[in-house]
mmCIF file of C-alpha atoms in Angstrom:
data_model
loop_
_atom_site.group_PDB
_atom_site.id
_atom_site.type_symbol
_atom_site.label_atom_id
_atom_site.label_comp_id
_atom_site.label_asym_id
_atom_site.label_seq_id
_atom_site.Cartn_x
_atom_site.Cartn_y
_atom_site.Cartn_z
ATOM 1 C CA MET A 1 1.358 -15.757 22.248
ATOM 2 C CA THR A 2 4.628 -17.596 22.740
ATOM 3 C CA THR A 3 6.980 -18.563 19.940
ATOM 4 C CA GLY A 4 6.039 -22.197 20.497
ATOM 5 C CA LYS A 5 2.342 -21.488 20.034
ATOM 6 C CA ILE A 6 3.009 -19.544 16.856
ATOM 7 C CA GLN A 7 5.091 -22.445 15.580
ATOM 8 C CA LYS A 8 2.219 -24.828 16.374
ATOM 9 C CA GLN A 9 -0.218 -22.561 14.528
ATOM 10 C CA ILE A 10 2.113 -22.431 11.534
ATOM 11 C CA THR A 11 2.682 -26.188 11.528
ATOM 12 C CA ASN A 12 -1.043 -26.829 11.291
ATOM 13 C CA GLN A 13 -1.352 -24.787 8.084
ATOM 14 C CA ASN A 14 -1.579 -26.344 4.617
ATOM 15 C CA SER A 15 1.677 -25.491 2.834
ATOM 16 C CA GLU A 16 0.255 -25.787 -0.685
ATOM 17 C CA VAL A 17 -0.196 -22.580 -2.660
ATOM 18 C CA HIS A 18 -3.895 -22.202 -3.312
ATOM 19 C CA MET A 19 -6.799 -19.832 -3.580
ATOM 20 C CA PRO A 20 -8.284 -20.048 -0.069
ATOM 21 C CA GLU A 21 -11.377 -22.260 0.166
ATOM 22 C CA ASP A 22 -13.411 -19.513 1.827
ATOM 23 C CA LEU A 23 -12.694 -17.322 -1.203
ATOM 24 C CA LYS A 24 -14.071 -20.006 -3.534
ATOM 25 C CA LYS A 25 -17.141 -20.566 -1.362
ATOM 26 C CA ARG A 26 -17.999 -16.891 -0.907
ATOM 27 C CA GLY A 27 -17.653 -16.102 -4.603
ATOM 28 C CA GLY A 28 -19.225 -12.668 -4.833
ATOM 29 C CA ASP A 29 -18.582 -11.894 -1.177
ATOM 30 C CA LEU A 30 -14.803 -11.854 -1.039
ATOM 31 C CA PHE A 31 -14.569 -8.905 1.303
ATOM 32 C CA ASN A 32 -17.572 -9.880 3.425
ATOM 33 C CA LEU A 33 -19.253 -6.622 2.553
ATOM 34 C CA GLU A 34 -22.987 -6.175 2.615
ATOM 35 C CA SER A 35 -24.743 -2.832 2.395
ATOM 36 C CA PRO A 36 -24.083 0.537 0.730
ATOM 37 C CA THR A 37 -21.331 2.509 2.403
ATOM 38 C CA ARG A 38 -22.540 5.135 4.828
ATOM 39 C CA VAL A 39 -20.304 8.095 4.167
ATOM 40 C CA LEU A 40 -19.665 10.228 7.219
ATOM 41 C CA ARG A 41 -19.486 13.953 6.672
ATOM 42 C CA LYS A 42 -16.540 15.458 8.505
ATOM 43 C CA ASN A 43 -16.440 18.999 9.865
ATOM 44 C CA SER A 44 -12.958 19.040 11.413
ATOM 45 C CA HIS A 45 -9.651 17.810 10.002
ATOM 46 C CA SER A 46 -6.962 16.078 12.011
ATOM 47 C CA GLN A 47 -3.210 15.728 11.611
ATOM 48 C CA ARG A 48 -1.758 12.756 9.706
ATOM 49 C CA GLU A 49 -0.474 9.814 11.687
ATOM 50 C CA ASN A 50 2.743 9.268 9.725
ATOM 51 C CA ARG A 51 3.797 6.044 11.316
ATOM 52 C CA VAL A 52 1.563 3.379 12.835
ATOM 53 C CA TYR A 53 -1.468 2.390 10.799
ATOM 54 C CA ARG A 54 -4.308 0.590 12.561
ATOM 55 C CA SER A 55 -7.459 -0.225 10.674
ATOM 56 C CA THR A 56 -9.478 0.024 13.907
ATOM 57 C CA GLU A 57 -8.397 3.570 14.600
ATOM 58 C CA THR A 58 -10.257 6.606 13.422
ATOM 59 C CA HIS A 59 -9.009 8.669 10.509
ATOM 60 C CA ARG A 60 -5.265 9.379 10.834
ATOM 61 C CA GLY A 61 -5.151 7.987 14.329
ATOM 62 C CA ALA A 62 -7.165 10.915 15.712
ATOM 63 C CA LYS A 63 -10.737 11.178 16.929
ATOM 64 C CA ILE A 64 -13.163 12.932 14.625
ATOM 65 C CA GLU A 65 -15.268 15.070 16.886
ATOM 66 C CA VAL A 66 -18.234 16.152 14.802
ATOM 67 C CA PHE A 67 -20.317 14.102 12.378
ATOM 68 C CA GLN A 68 -23.355 15.205 10.506
ATOM 69 C CA LYS A 69 -26.100 12.997 9.126
ATOM 70 C CA PRO A 70 -24.647 10.036 7.140
ATOM 71 C CA ILE A 71 -25.322 10.066 3.428
ATOM 72 C CA GLN A 72 -25.248 7.353 0.772
ATOM 73 C CA MET A 73 -22.444 7.068 -1.768
ATOM 74 C CA ASP A 74 -22.513 4.592 -4.616
ATOM 75 C CA TRP A 75 -19.571 2.169 -4.839
ATOM 76 C CA PRO A 76 -17.631 1.157 -6.747
ATOM 77 C CA LEU A 77 -16.693 4.265 -8.658
ATOM 78 C CA VAL A 78 -17.027 3.954 -12.421
ATOM 79 C CA THR A 79 -13.756 3.329 -14.251
ATOM 80 C CA GLN A 80 -13.326 5.832 -17.060
ATOM 81 C CA PRO A 81 -11.457 5.055 -20.293
ATOM 82 C CA LEU A 82 -7.989 6.581 -20.199
ATOM 83 C CA ASN A 83 -7.683 9.825 -22.138
ATOM 84 C CA LYS A 84 -4.826 9.086 -24.535
ATOM 85 C CA SER A 85 -5.066 12.281 -26.557
ATOM 86 C CA LEU A 86 -1.862 13.670 -25.024
ATOM 87 C CA VAL A 87 0.250 10.579 -25.728
ATOM 88 C CA GLN A 88 2.694 11.202 -28.552
ATOM 89 C CA GLY A 89 4.328 8.618 -30.809
ATOM 90 C CA ASN A 90 4.095 4.840 -30.986
ATOM 91 C CA LYS A 91 6.655 4.009 -28.299
ATOM 92 C CA TRP A 92 3.947 3.548 -25.669
ATOM 93 C CA LYS A 93 1.936 0.839 -27.446
ATOM 94 C CA LYS A 94 3.312 -1.923 -25.240
ATOM 95 C CA ALA A 95 2.766 0.069 -22.050
ATOM 96 C CA ASP A 96 -0.760 0.900 -23.170
ATOM 97 C CA ALA A 97 -1.612 -2.732 -23.881
ATOM 98 C CA THR A 98 -0.210 -3.788 -20.512
ATOM 99 C CA GLN A 99 -2.205 -1.102 -18.769
ATOM 100 C CA GLU A 100 -5.472 -2.141 -20.375
ATOM 101 C CA LYS A 101 -4.878 -5.754 -19.320
ATOM 102 C CA ARG A 102 -4.203 -4.750 -15.706
ATOM 103 C CA ARG A 103 -7.247 -2.516 -15.515
ATOM 104 C CA SER A 104 -9.446 -5.185 -17.019
ATOM 105 C CA PHE A 105 -8.072 -7.912 -14.736
ATOM 106 C CA LEU A 106 -8.602 -5.859 -11.576
ATOM 107 C CA HIS A 107 -12.092 -4.830 -12.676
ATOM 108 C CA GLU A 108 -13.129 -8.409 -13.424
ATOM 109 C CA PHE A 109 -11.610 -9.671 -10.183
ATOM 110 C CA CYS A 110 -13.534 -7.141 -8.103
ATOM 111 C CA LYS A 111 -16.746 -7.768 -10.028
ATOM 112 C CA LYS A 112 -16.476 -11.521 -9.513
ATOM 113 C CA TYR A 113 -15.271 -11.737 -5.929
ATOM 114 C CA GLY A 114 -16.077 -8.523 -4.162
ATOM 115 C CA ARG A 115 -19.206 -6.803 -3.031
ATOM 116 C CA VAL A 116 -17.500 -3.555 -2.475
ATOM 117 C CA ASN A 117 -19.736 -1.676 -0.066
ATOM 118 C CA ASP A 118 -18.209 -1.845 3.389
ATOM 119 C CA PRO A 119 -20.499 -0.565 6.144
ATOM 120 C CA LYS A 120 -17.545 -0.317 8.516
ATOM 121 C CA SER A 121 -15.570 2.109 6.360
ATOM 122 C CA ASN A 122 -16.189 5.799 5.936
ATOM 123 C CA LEU A 123 -15.179 7.871 2.973
ATOM 124 C CA PHE A 124 -12.512 9.920 4.755
ATOM 125 C CA HIS A 125 -10.730 6.788 5.934
ATOM 126 C CA ILE A 126 -10.911 5.167 2.501
ATOM 127 C CA VAL A 127 -9.228 8.140 0.780
ATOM 128 C CA SER A 128 -6.732 9.022 3.524
ATOM 129 C CA ARG A 129 -3.727 7.579 1.618
ATOM 130 C CA ILE A 130 -4.573 9.331 -1.668
ATOM 131 C CA TYR A 131 -2.504 12.381 -2.670
ATOM 132 C CA VAL A 132 -3.977 15.162 -4.808
ATOM 133 C CA GLU A 133 -2.421 17.162 -7.645
ATOM 134 C CA ASP A 134 -5.082 19.572 -8.868
ATOM 135 C CA LYS A 135 -3.316 21.162 -11.849
ATOM 136 C CA HIS A 136 -3.105 17.887 -13.800
ATOM 137 C CA LYS A 137 -6.086 16.342 -12.004
ATOM 138 C CA ILE A 138 -4.248 13.386 -10.477
ATOM 139 C CA LEU A 139 -5.079 11.189 -7.506
ATOM 140 C CA TYR A 140 -2.181 8.969 -6.421
ATOM 141 C CA CYS A 141 -2.601 6.335 -3.705
ATOM 142 C CA GLU A 142 0.584 5.950 -1.701
ATOM 143 C CA VAL A 143 1.894 2.388 -1.336
ATOM 144 C CA PRO A 144 5.130 2.498 0.684
ATOM 145 C CA LYS A 145 8.067 0.531 -0.741
ATOM 146 C CA ALA A 146 6.617 0.746 -4.257
ATOM 147 C CA GLY A 147 8.269 3.948 -5.464
ATOM 148 C CA CYS A 148 6.202 6.328 -3.335
ATOM 149 C CA SER A 149 9.073 8.696 -2.412
ATOM 150 C CA ASN A 150 9.844 9.464 -6.026
ATOM 151 C CA TRP A 151 6.147 9.695 -6.863
ATOM 152 C CA LYS A 152 5.772 12.373 -4.194
ATOM 153 C CA ARG A 153 8.712 14.205 -5.731
ATOM 154 C CA ILE A 154 6.962 14.093 -9.100
ATOM 155 C CA LEU A 155 3.749 15.432 -7.553
ATOM 156 C CA MET A 156 5.685 18.307 -5.970
ATOM 157 C CA VAL A 157 7.187 19.232 -9.343
ATOM 158 C CA LEU A 158 3.785 19.030 -11.045
ATOM 159 C CA ASN A 159 2.364 21.226 -8.286
ATOM 160 C CA GLY A 160 5.040 23.855 -8.924
ATOM 161 C CA LEU A 161 6.604 23.291 -5.505
ATOM 162 C CA ALA A 162 9.991 22.298 -6.935
ATOM 163 C CA SER A 163 11.778 22.647 -10.266
ATOM 164 C CA SER A 164 13.354 19.205 -10.239
ATOM 165 C CA ALA A 165 12.585 15.877 -8.572
ATOM 166 C CA TYR A 166 16.312 15.382 -7.991
ATOM 167 C CA ASN A 167 16.649 18.311 -5.594
ATOM 168 C CA ILE A 168 14.060 17.217 -3.026
ATOM 169 C CA SER A 169 15.315 15.493 0.116
ATOM 170 C CA HIS A 170 13.708 12.431 1.690
ATOM 171 C CA ASP A 171 12.616 14.384 4.773
ATOM 172 C CA THR A 172 11.066 17.139 2.654
ATOM 173 C CA VAL A 173 9.098 14.527 0.711
ATOM 174 C CA HIS A 174 7.701 12.703 3.718
ATOM 175 C CA TYR A 175 7.601 15.244 6.528
ATOM 176 C CA GLY A 176 7.335 18.603 4.763
ATOM 177 C CA LYS A 177 3.530 18.459 4.465
ATOM 178 C CA HIS A 178 3.681 20.094 1.044
ATOM 179 C CA LEU A 179 1.163 17.754 -0.566
ATOM 180 C CA LYS A 180 -2.534 17.468 0.181
ATOM 181 C CA THR A 181 -4.328 14.200 0.755
ATOM 182 C CA LEU A 182 -7.865 13.702 -0.463
ATOM 183 C CA ASP A 183 -9.334 13.516 3.034
ATOM 184 C CA SER A 184 -8.317 17.143 3.641
ATOM 185 C CA PHE A 185 -11.127 18.320 1.335
ATOM 186 C CA ASP A 186 -14.801 18.587 2.183
ATOM 187 C CA LEU A 187 -17.255 15.956 0.983
ATOM 188 C CA LYS A 188 -18.098 17.832 -2.212
ATOM 189 C CA GLY A 189 -14.402 18.220 -3.059
ATOM 190 C CA VAL A 190 -13.684 14.555 -2.388
ATOM 191 C CA HIS A 191 -16.611 13.380 -4.498
ATOM 192 C CA MET A 192 -15.764 15.689 -7.405
ATOM 193 C CA ARG A 193 -12.117 14.577 -7.531
ATOM 194 C CA LEU A 194 -12.919 10.886 -7.225
ATOM 195 C CA ASN A 195 -15.264 11.099 -10.179
ATOM 196 C CA THR A 196 -13.275 13.364 -12.500
ATOM 197 C CA TYR A 197 -9.530 12.987 -11.756
ATOM 198 C CA THR A 198 -7.205 10.252 -13.058
ATOM 199 C CA LYS A 199 -6.723 7.794 -10.200
ATOM 200 C CA ALA A 200 -3.435 5.881 -10.041
ATOM 201 C CA VAL A 201 -1.986 3.197 -7.795
ATOM 202 C CA PHE A 202 1.462 1.593 -8.021
ATOM 203 C CA VAL A 203 1.952 -1.815 -6.431
ATOM 204 C CA ARG A 204 4.733 -4.362 -5.874
ATOM 205 C CA ASP A 205 5.133 -8.096 -5.355
ATOM 206 C CA PRO A 206 3.960 -8.412 -1.715
ATOM 207 C CA MET A 207 6.818 -10.624 -0.518
ATOM 208 C CA GLU A 208 9.383 -8.339 -2.130
ATOM 209 C CA ARG A 209 7.712 -5.291 -0.617
ATOM 210 C CA LEU A 210 7.710 -6.930 2.827
ATOM 211 C CA VAL A 211 11.427 -7.752 2.705
ATOM 212 C CA SER A 212 12.195 -4.251 1.435
ATOM 213 C CA ALA A 213 10.328 -2.730 4.377
ATOM 214 C CA PHE A 214 12.126 -4.991 6.864
ATOM 215 C CA ARG A 215 15.547 -4.089 5.464
ATOM 216 C CA ASP A 216 14.778 -0.375 5.482
ATOM 217 C CA LYS A 217 13.306 -0.159 8.975
ATOM 218 C CA PHE A 218 15.219 -2.781 10.952
ATOM 219 C CA GLU A 219 18.662 -3.195 9.370
ATOM 220 C CA HIS A 220 19.654 0.452 9.655
ATOM 221 C CA PRO A 221 19.580 2.849 12.622
ATOM 222 C CA ASN A 222 16.054 4.160 13.074
ATOM 223 C CA SER A 223 14.876 6.319 15.947
ATOM 224 C CA TYR A 224 11.243 5.310 15.484
ATOM 225 C CA TYR A 225 10.977 1.700 14.321
ATOM 226 C CA HIS A 226 13.592 0.261 16.670
ATOM 227 C CA PRO A 227 12.130 1.586 19.951
ATOM 228 C CA VAL A 228 8.468 1.308 18.906
ATOM 229 C CA PHE A 229 8.419 -1.935 16.915
ATOM 230 C CA GLY A 230 11.802 -3.510 17.587
ATOM 231 C CA LYS A 231 11.580 -3.545 21.378
ATOM 232 C CA ALA A 232 8.063 -5.018 21.326
ATOM 233 C CA ILE A 233 9.002 -7.690 18.770
ATOM 234 C CA ILE A 234 12.144 -8.778 20.614
ATOM 235 C CA LYS A 235 10.348 -8.868 23.950
ATOM 236 C CA LYS A 236 7.591 -11.159 22.682
ATOM 237 C CA TYR A 237 9.349 -13.401 20.170
ATOM 238 C CA ARG A 238 12.975 -13.762 21.373
ATOM 239 C CA PRO A 239 13.508 -16.106 24.319
ATOM 240 C CA ASN A 240 16.251 -14.970 26.713
ATOM 241 C CA ALA A 241 16.763 -11.662 24.922
ATOM 242 C CA SER A 242 19.666 -9.600 26.189
ATOM 243 C CA ALA A 243 19.046 -6.487 28.257
ATOM 244 C CA GLU A 244 20.658 -4.391 25.516
ATOM 245 C CA ALA A 245 18.315 -5.752 22.821
ATOM 246 C CA LEU A 246 15.270 -5.205 25.019
ATOM 247 C CA ASN A 247 16.423 -1.681 25.765
ATOM 248 C CA ASN A 248 17.145 -0.414 22.248
ATOM 249 C CA GLY A 249 15.085 -2.704 20.001
ATOM 250 C CA SER A 250 17.892 -3.097 17.457
ATOM 251 C CA GLY A 251 18.771 -6.318 15.678
ATOM 252 C CA VAL A 252 15.300 -7.712 14.970
ATOM 253 C CA LYS A 253 15.602 -10.900 12.906
ATOM 254 C CA PHE A 254 13.409 -11.502 9.869
ATOM 255 C CA LYS A 255 11.933 -14.630 11.453
ATOM 256 C CA GLU A 256 10.898 -12.589 14.498
ATOM 257 C CA PHE A 257 9.404 -9.966 12.231
ATOM 258 C CA ALA A 258 7.419 -12.710 10.463
ATOM 259 C CA TYR A 259 6.087 -13.950 13.828
ATOM 260 C CA TYR A 260 4.930 -10.407 14.601
ATOM 261 C CA LEU A 261 3.240 -10.051 11.202
ATOM 262 C CA LEU A 262 1.335 -13.322 11.570
ATOM 263 C CA ASP A 263 0.345 -12.896 15.209
ATOM 264 C CA ALA A 264 -3.355 -12.093 15.684
ATOM 265 C CA HIS A 265 -2.374 -10.469 18.996
ATOM 266 C CA ARG A 266 0.533 -8.312 17.853
ATOM 267 C CA PRO A 267 2.285 -6.410 20.648
ATOM 268 C CA VAL A 268 2.236 -3.276 18.455
ATOM 269 C CA GLY A 269 -0.117 -2.378 15.610
ATOM 270 C CA MET A 270 0.277 -2.613 11.850
ATOM 271 C CA ASP A 271 2.283 -0.102 9.839
ATOM 272 C CA ILE A 272 1.686 1.319 6.374
ATOM 273 C CA HIS A 273 5.031 0.011 5.115
ATOM 274 C CA TRP A 274 3.830 -3.595 5.303
ATOM 275 C CA GLU A 275 0.060 -3.173 5.374
ATOM 276 C CA ARG A 276 -1.783 -4.803 2.475
ATOM 277 C CA VAL A 277 -2.584 -2.651 -0.563
ATOM 278 C CA SER A 278 -6.181 -3.854 -0.310
ATOM 279 C CA LYS A 279 -6.377 -2.040 3.045
ATOM 280 C CA LEU A 280 -4.359 1.029 2.036
ATOM 281 C CA CYS A 281 -5.935 1.917 -1.304
ATOM 282 C CA TYR A 282 -9.248 -0.007 -1.480
ATOM 283 C CA PRO A 283 -8.835 -1.013 -5.150
ATOM 284 C CA CYS A 284 -12.305 -2.545 -5.427
ATOM 285 C CA LEU A 285 -13.931 0.628 -4.116
ATOM 286 C CA ILE A 286 -11.893 3.291 -5.873
ATOM 287 C CA ASN A 287 -11.633 1.572 -9.300
ATOM 288 C CA TYR A 288 -8.243 3.004 -10.240
ATOM 289 C CA ASP A 289 -7.795 4.252 -13.783
ATOM 290 C CA PHE A 290 -4.095 3.361 -13.862
ATOM 291 C CA VAL A 291 -2.383 0.376 -12.230
ATOM 292 C CA GLY A 292 1.398 0.605 -12.239
ATOM 293 C CA LYS A 293 3.854 -1.957 -10.934
ATOM 294 C CA PHE A 294 7.229 -1.481 -9.270
ATOM 295 C CA GLU A 295 8.629 -4.225 -11.490
ATOM 296 C CA THR A 296 8.077 -2.004 -14.549
ATOM 297 C CA LEU A 297 8.149 1.293 -12.678
ATOM 298 C CA GLY A 298 10.113 3.410 -15.136
ATOM 299 C CA GLU A 299 8.027 2.538 -18.177
ATOM 300 C CA ASP A 300 4.712 2.670 -16.313
ATOM 301 C CA ALA A 301 5.455 5.967 -14.588
ATOM 302 C CA ASN A 302 6.673 7.750 -17.724
ATOM 303 C CA TYR A 303 3.672 6.490 -19.684
ATOM 304 C CA PHE A 304 1.411 7.862 -16.966
ATOM 305 C CA LEU A 305 3.183 11.240 -17.178
ATOM 306 C CA GLN A 306 2.432 11.254 -20.903
ATOM 307 C CA LEU A 307 -1.234 10.485 -20.240
ATOM 308 C CA ILE A 308 -1.724 13.383 -17.850
ATOM 309 C CA GLY A 309 0.145 15.915 -19.992
ATOM 310 C CA ALA A 310 3.184 16.457 -17.786
ATOM 311 C CA PRO A 311 5.991 18.699 -19.079
ATOM 312 C CA LYS A 312 8.059 16.856 -21.702
ATOM 313 C CA GLU A 313 11.273 17.280 -19.742
ATOM 314 C CA LEU A 314 9.830 15.653 -16.625
ATOM 315 C CA THR A 315 10.737 11.979 -16.309
ATOM 316 C CA PHE A 316 10.408 9.631 -13.380
ATOM 317 C CA PRO A 317 13.589 9.497 -11.240
ATOM 318 C CA ASN A 318 15.255 6.151 -10.663
ATOM 319 C CA PHE A 319 17.406 6.737 -7.598
ATOM 320 C CA LYS A 320 17.442 5.399 -4.041
ATOM 321 C CA ASP A 321 17.731 8.306 -1.640
ATOM 322 C CA ARG A 322 18.145 6.074 1.449
ATOM 323 C CA HIS A 323 20.710 3.312 1.904
ATOM 324 C CA SER A 324 21.789 3.864 -1.692
ATOM 325 C CA SER A 325 24.771 1.521 -1.340
ATOM 326 C CA ASP A 326 22.498 -1.435 -0.513
ATOM 327 C CA GLU A 327 21.466 -3.811 -3.254
ATOM 328 C CA ARG A 328 17.864 -3.187 -4.267
ATOM 329 C CA THR A 329 15.423 -5.742 -2.921
ATOM 330 C CA ASN A 330 14.721 -8.187 -5.736
ATOM 331 C CA ALA A 331 13.765 -11.846 -6.119
ATOM 332 C CA HIS A 332 17.295 -13.003 -5.338
ATOM 333 C CA VAL A 333 17.460 -10.935 -2.146
ATOM 334 C CA VAL A 334 14.013 -12.136 -1.078
ATOM 335 C CA ARG A 335 15.091 -15.762 -1.374
ATOM 336 C CA GLN A 336 17.985 -15.134 1.004
ATOM 337 C CA TYR A 337 15.604 -13.861 3.686
ATOM 338 C CA LEU A 338 13.041 -16.599 3.154
ATOM 339 C CA LYS A 339 15.682 -19.246 3.832
ATOM 340 C CA ASP A 340 15.124 -18.556 7.536
ATOM 341 C CA LEU A 341 11.453 -19.506 7.249
ATOM 342 C CA SER A 342 9.858 -22.908 6.802
ATOM 343 C CA THR A 343 7.591 -23.661 3.850
ATOM 344 C CA ALA A 344 4.602 -23.434 6.185
ATOM 345 C CA GLU A 345 5.715 -20.028 7.483
ATOM 346 C CA ARG A 346 6.149 -18.715 3.958
ATOM 347 C CA GLN A 347 2.688 -20.041 3.116
ATOM 348 C CA LEU A 348 1.189 -18.107 6.023
ATOM 349 C CA ILE A 349 2.771 -14.890 4.778
ATOM 350 C CA TYR A 350 1.319 -15.569 1.345
ATOM 351 C CA ASP A 351 -2.091 -16.169 2.919
ATOM 352 C CA PHE A 352 -1.758 -12.842 4.737
ATOM 353 C CA TYR A 353 -1.190 -11.037 1.425
ATOM 354 C CA HIS A 354 -3.341 -13.311 -0.744
ATOM 355 C CA LEU A 355 -5.728 -10.552 -1.828
ATOM 356 C CA ASP A 356 -2.841 -8.425 -3.079
ATOM 357 C CA TYR A 357 -1.417 -11.403 -4.968
ATOM 358 C CA LEU A 358 -4.750 -12.212 -6.559
ATOM 359 C CA MET A 359 -6.148 -8.802 -7.460
ATOM 360 C CA PHE A 360 -2.898 -7.573 -9.023
ATOM 361 C CA ASN A 361 -2.216 -10.883 -10.776
ATOM 362 C CA TYR A 362 1.131 -11.620 -9.177
ATOM 363 C CA THR A 363 2.492 -15.104 -9.736
ATOM 364 C CA THR A 364 3.057 -17.787 -7.111
ATOM 365 C CA PRO A 365 5.474 -16.437 -4.507
ATOM 366 C CA HIS A 366 8.738 -17.944 -3.305
ATOM 367 C CA LEU A 367 7.339 -20.883 -1.372
#
């Protein structure tokens, strides 16, 4: 698709912020889901695909060789009341009230708009982004650019793999393979943990998360994202690109990145850093017990640590371990990037992330 065709597609879109008409019409069929999920029993485990995430690929980007007879699994999972017996003092009353509102909102949203049994999904794919900490019985769904690096550090400390979250490098967190994901267990182990562990997800304003991902992956040297994504984006969306840009993939502009995101025929697949939370963590299937937000990360995370009985001295770290001199991506920074996009283009990005906006009750974006 040429830049001109994308522009034509964008121009034809309604620029008003709205709940999509198809969402209103479908009502209880938001996700276009029909029958009970057929859970596939897996006999062999594959290695994690750390980078490119494609919803059409098999688990972790690898072929699963052996399947046994499919079995039925009831969705959604039942949300359990939070066990607050380990919370000490009255300082967490506000955080507790906020948490109950978020849980209730997400539950009501899913009940109203989503039949949550997807015949196209299998259990091992659904739980492939969920990290396991057995000692404190925690399941944490990883949402990149929403505090996930520091959450992995916390999980390593809770697991006894490190004494302090401040002494764990970025590469150790993401490439050390110290933490287990839920899909590494057999079916019995997955089912037991889903039904008895405290399940947490931390989310972020989708537009802010998108800009944060762009800044991280395309505005700094990167030996993976520039040659894999950058070269493909520049080749398709930059007329008369220089030979140097086509060769190294550096210097992708935010507008070009937006064209890639919105293109139904992307030259390279989706990536977990800007994939929708609804497709990473399946909130209407998993029924998370705790919904944290990046905007209140410190308070939410430390309240969660109280709930699960973490050591008193363990608190959530608040440092940037990459590009620490850069200003954190916030609403002001987002507005600077969105200046390059038309109102219609910004609307299309909102439409792309509309489920995340709606189910986590984020306000109207910067349109």
